Amino acid sequence: MEIKNSTNYSVSTALKEAVMGYPTEGLTVELKYCPRGSKRYISGTYYRTTRGYQDGRLIRLRINRANRYPVEVGFKTSEYYKKTDAGGRELIYQKMRTVKLHSAEDLILAIFLHEFSHYLDHSEGRNGRYKQTKADKFALSVLERLQVI
Protein backbone atom coordinates (compact mmCIF):
# COMPACT_ATOMS: atom_id res chain seq x y z
CA MET A 1 0.00 0.00 0.00
CA GLU A 2 1.39 3.36 -1.03
CA ILE A 3 0.30 6.43 0.94
CA LYS A 4 0.63 9.85 -0.69
CA ASN A 5 0.09 12.31 2.14
CA SER A 6 -0.05 16.03 1.28
CA THR A 7 -1.13 17.06 4.79
CA ASN A 8 0.69 17.68 8.06
CA TYR A 9 -0.91 14.63 9.73
CA SER A 10 1.23 11.57 10.48
CA VAL A 11 -1.12 8.71 9.74
CA SER A 12 0.78 6.30 7.49
CA THR A 13 1.69 3.85 10.25
CA ALA A 14 -1.82 3.88 11.75
CA LEU A 15 -3.45 3.23 8.37
CA LYS A 16 -1.08 0.36 7.56
CA GLU A 17 -1.43 -1.24 11.01
CA ALA A 18 -5.24 -0.97 10.91
CA VAL A 19 -5.45 -3.14 7.78
CA MET A 20 -2.56 -5.50 8.52
CA GLY A 21 -3.56 -8.97 7.42
CA TYR A 22 -5.77 -7.74 4.58
CA PRO A 23 -4.62 -7.62 0.95
CA THR A 24 -3.26 -4.15 0.15
CA GLU A 25 -0.91 -4.78 -2.77
CA GLY A 26 -1.32 -2.13 -5.46
CA LEU A 27 -3.57 0.07 -3.31
CA THR A 28 -2.84 3.80 -3.31
CA VAL A 29 -4.16 6.13 -0.62
CA GLU A 30 -4.11 9.88 -1.31
CA LEU A 31 -4.60 12.24 1.62
CA LYS A 32 -5.14 15.91 0.85
CA TYR A 33 -6.88 18.92 2.34
CA CYS A 34 -10.41 19.89 1.33
CA PRO A 35 -10.65 23.05 -0.77
CA ARG A 36 -10.73 26.20 1.37
CA GLY A 37 -14.26 27.14 2.37
CA SER A 38 -15.50 23.53 2.35
CA LYS A 39 -18.22 22.77 4.90
CA ARG A 40 -17.34 19.06 5.20
CA TYR A 41 -15.25 17.61 8.02
CA ILE A 42 -13.78 15.09 5.61
CA SER A 43 -14.60 13.28 2.41
CA GLY A 44 -13.54 9.88 1.18
CA THR A 45 -13.94 8.00 -2.08
CA TYR A 46 -12.86 4.59 -3.32
CA TYR A 47 -12.30 4.65 -7.07
CA ARG A 48 -13.00 1.38 -8.89
CA THR A 49 -11.56 3.03 -11.99
CA THR A 50 -10.20 6.49 -12.66
CA ARG A 51 -7.57 8.18 -14.78
CA GLY A 52 -4.21 6.70 -13.96
CA TYR A 53 -5.79 3.85 -11.96
CA GLN A 54 -7.63 1.68 -14.49
CA ASP A 55 -7.73 -1.25 -12.07
CA GLY A 56 -9.11 0.95 -9.32
CA ARG A 57 -7.23 0.58 -6.07
CA LEU A 58 -7.31 4.28 -5.22
CA ILE A 59 -8.68 5.70 -1.99
CA ARG A 60 -8.78 9.49 -1.90
CA LEU A 61 -9.34 11.25 1.44
CA ARG A 62 -9.69 15.00 1.94
CA ILE A 63 -9.77 16.51 5.40
CA ASN A 64 -10.86 20.03 6.31
CA ARG A 65 -8.04 21.96 7.93
CA ALA A 66 -10.62 24.14 9.77
CA ASN A 67 -12.05 21.22 11.79
CA ARG A 68 -12.46 21.66 15.54
CA TYR A 69 -12.27 18.48 17.58
CA PRO A 70 -14.00 16.44 18.75
CA VAL A 71 -16.26 15.89 15.73
CA GLU A 72 -19.29 13.62 15.68
CA VAL A 73 -19.65 11.21 12.79
CA GLY A 74 -22.72 9.08 12.08
CA PHE A 75 -22.31 5.45 11.05
CA LYS A 76 -25.16 3.34 9.71
CA THR A 77 -26.14 0.19 11.59
CA SER A 78 -28.19 -2.86 10.52
CA GLU A 79 -30.92 -1.92 12.97
CA TYR A 80 -34.17 -0.29 11.93
CA TYR A 81 -37.14 1.26 13.70
CA LYS A 82 -40.65 2.23 12.69
CA LYS A 83 -42.55 5.47 13.18
CA THR A 84 -46.00 6.55 12.15
CA ASP A 85 -46.28 9.92 10.45
CA ALA A 86 -49.09 12.46 10.84
CA GLY A 87 -50.99 10.79 7.98
CA GLY A 88 -50.94 7.40 9.69
CA ARG A 89 -48.34 5.89 7.36
CA GLU A 90 -45.73 3.65 8.89
CA LEU A 91 -42.19 4.72 7.98
CA ILE A 92 -39.03 2.69 8.48
CA TYR A 93 -35.79 4.40 9.52
CA GLN A 94 -32.27 3.08 9.79
CA LYS A 95 -30.58 3.58 13.15
CA MET A 96 -27.33 5.51 13.20
CA ARG A 97 -24.52 5.25 15.69
CA THR A 98 -22.87 8.58 16.40
CA VAL A 99 -19.19 8.39 17.30
CA LYS A 100 -17.10 11.21 18.73
CA LEU A 101 -13.64 11.40 17.17
CA HIS A 102 -11.13 13.42 19.14
CA SER A 103 -8.41 14.09 16.59
CA ALA A 104 -7.77 14.53 12.88
CA GLU A 105 -5.83 11.26 12.87
CA ASP A 106 -8.82 9.33 14.29
CA LEU A 107 -11.16 10.95 11.76
CA ILE A 108 -8.83 10.11 8.86
CA LEU A 109 -8.55 6.51 10.10
CA ALA A 110 -12.33 6.13 10.41
CA ILE A 111 -13.06 7.32 6.88
CA PHE A 112 -10.11 5.37 5.46
CA LEU A 113 -11.51 2.17 7.00
CA HIS A 114 -14.93 2.85 5.49
CA GLU A 115 -13.38 3.29 2.03
CA PHE A 116 -11.07 0.30 2.56
CA SER A 117 -14.16 -1.88 2.96
CA HIS A 118 -15.25 -0.79 -0.53
CA TYR A 119 -11.76 -1.67 -1.79
CA LEU A 120 -12.08 -5.16 -0.26
CA ASP A 121 -15.45 -5.65 -1.95
CA HIS A 122 -13.95 -4.63 -5.30
CA SER A 123 -10.87 -6.84 -4.91
CA GLU A 124 -13.15 -9.79 -4.05
CA GLY A 125 -15.30 -9.20 -7.15
CA ARG A 126 -18.40 -7.88 -5.38
CA ASN A 127 -20.47 -5.10 -6.91
CA GLY A 128 -20.23 -1.67 -5.33
CA ARG A 129 -23.92 -1.04 -4.80
CA TYR A 130 -25.71 -0.86 -1.46
CA LYS A 131 -22.63 -1.37 0.67
CA GLN A 132 -22.62 1.76 2.85
CA THR A 133 -23.92 0.02 5.97
CA LYS A 134 -21.43 -2.82 5.51
CA ALA A 135 -18.57 -0.33 5.12
CA ASP A 136 -19.68 1.59 8.22
CA LYS A 137 -19.88 -1.61 10.27
CA PHE A 138 -16.39 -2.64 9.11
CA ALA A 139 -14.96 0.75 10.09
CA LEU A 140 -16.65 0.64 13.51
CA SER A 141 -15.43 -2.90 14.23
CA VAL A 142 -11.80 -2.01 13.45
CA LEU A 143 -12.00 1.28 15.40
CA GLU A 144 -13.33 -0.68 18.39
CA ARG A 145 -10.62 -3.35 18.04
CA LEU A 146 -7.97 -0.62 17.98
CA GLN A 147 -9.68 1.07 20.97
CA VAL A 148 -10.10 4.35 19.09
CA ILE A 149 -13.77 4.38 20.13
XYZ file of C-alpha atoms in Angstrom:
149
model
C 0.000 0.000 0.000
C 1.388 3.358 -1.026
C 0.297 6.428 0.943
C 0.626 9.849 -0.689
C 0.093 12.313 2.135
C -0.053 16.028 1.282
C -1.132 17.061 4.790
C 0.685 17.677 8.064
C -0.909 14.632 9.729
C 1.234 11.574 10.483
C -1.121 8.706 9.738
C 0.782 6.299 7.486
C 1.694 3.855 10.251
C -1.816 3.882 11.748
C -3.446 3.225 8.370
C -1.083 0.355 7.565
C -1.431 -1.235 11.010
C -5.236 -0.973 10.913
C -5.445 -3.144 7.782
C -2.564 -5.503 8.520
C -3.559 -8.970 7.415
C -5.768 -7.741 4.582
C -4.619 -7.623 0.947
C -3.262 -4.151 0.145
C -0.907 -4.780 -2.775
C -1.318 -2.135 -5.464
C -3.574 0.067 -3.306
C -2.839 3.801 -3.306
C -4.158 6.134 -0.615
C -4.106 9.877 -1.312
C -4.604 12.238 1.616
C -5.137 15.910 0.855
C -6.881 18.922 2.340
C -10.413 19.893 1.326
C -10.647 23.050 -0.774
C -10.726 26.201 1.366
C -14.260 27.142 2.371
C -15.497 23.526 2.349
C -18.221 22.771 4.896
C -17.341 19.063 5.199
C -15.253 17.612 8.020
C -13.784 15.089 5.606
C -14.601 13.277 2.409
C -13.539 9.881 1.182
C -13.943 7.996 -2.081
C -12.856 4.593 -3.317
C -12.303 4.650 -7.066
C -13.003 1.384 -8.889
C -11.560 3.030 -11.993
C -10.200 6.491 -12.661
C -7.571 8.184 -14.777
C -4.208 6.696 -13.964
C -5.789 3.845 -11.960
C -7.634 1.682 -14.488
C -7.731 -1.251 -12.067
C -9.105 0.950 -9.315
C -7.232 0.577 -6.071
C -7.311 4.280 -5.218
C -8.676 5.704 -1.987
C -8.777 9.493 -1.898
C -9.337 11.253 1.437
C -9.689 14.996 1.936
C -9.774 16.508 5.402
C -10.859 20.027 6.312
C -8.043 21.965 7.928
C -10.624 24.138 9.766
C -12.054 21.222 11.789
C -12.462 21.656 15.538
C -12.273 18.476 17.581
C -13.997 16.440 18.747
C -16.257 15.889 15.733
C -19.285 13.625 15.683
C -19.651 11.209 12.785
C -22.720 9.079 12.078
C -22.309 5.452 11.052
C -25.163 3.340 9.706
C -26.143 0.188 11.588
C -28.185 -2.856 10.516
C -30.916 -1.915 12.974
C -34.174 -0.290 11.927
C -37.137 1.256 13.700
C -40.648 2.231 12.688
C -42.552 5.475 13.183
C -46.003 6.549 12.154
C -46.275 9.921 10.455
C -49.093 12.457 10.838
C -50.987 10.785 7.982
C -50.938 7.395 9.694
C -48.343 5.888 7.355
C -45.728 3.646 8.889
C -42.186 4.724 7.984
C -39.028 2.691 8.477
C -35.791 4.401 9.515
C -32.274 3.085 9.789
C -30.577 3.578 13.146
C -27.329 5.507 13.203
C -24.516 5.246 15.695
C -22.869 8.580 16.397
C -19.194 8.389 17.300
C -17.100 11.210 18.730
C -13.644 11.396 17.166
C -11.134 13.420 19.136
C -8.405 14.087 16.585
C -7.773 14.525 12.883
C -5.829 11.262 12.869
C -8.819 9.334 14.293
C -11.155 10.955 11.765
C -8.831 10.106 8.857
C -8.550 6.513 10.099
C -12.333 6.131 10.407
C -13.056 7.319 6.883
C -10.106 5.372 5.464
C -11.505 2.170 7.001
C -14.933 2.848 5.485
C -13.381 3.289 2.030
C -11.070 0.305 2.559
C -14.160 -1.878 2.960
C -15.250 -0.793 -0.531
C -11.760 -1.673 -1.795
C -12.078 -5.161 -0.262
C -15.455 -5.649 -1.951
C -13.951 -4.634 -5.298
C -10.868 -6.836 -4.912
C -13.154 -9.789 -4.049
C -15.299 -9.197 -7.152
C -18.404 -7.879 -5.384
C -20.467 -5.103 -6.912
C -20.233 -1.671 -5.332
C -23.919 -1.041 -4.798
C -25.706 -0.856 -1.460
C -22.632 -1.371 0.674
C -22.616 1.764 2.853
C -23.918 0.019 5.969
C -21.427 -2.823 5.515
C -18.574 -0.332 5.118
C -19.678 1.593 8.224
C -19.878 -1.607 10.270
C -16.394 -2.641 9.105
C -14.963 0.746 10.092
C -16.654 0.638 13.510
C -15.426 -2.896 14.233
C -11.799 -2.006 13.451
C -11.998 1.276 15.398
C -13.328 -0.682 18.391
C -10.620 -3.350 18.037
C -7.966 -0.615 17.980
C -9.684 1.068 20.968
C -10.100 4.354 19.087
C -13.769 4.378 20.129
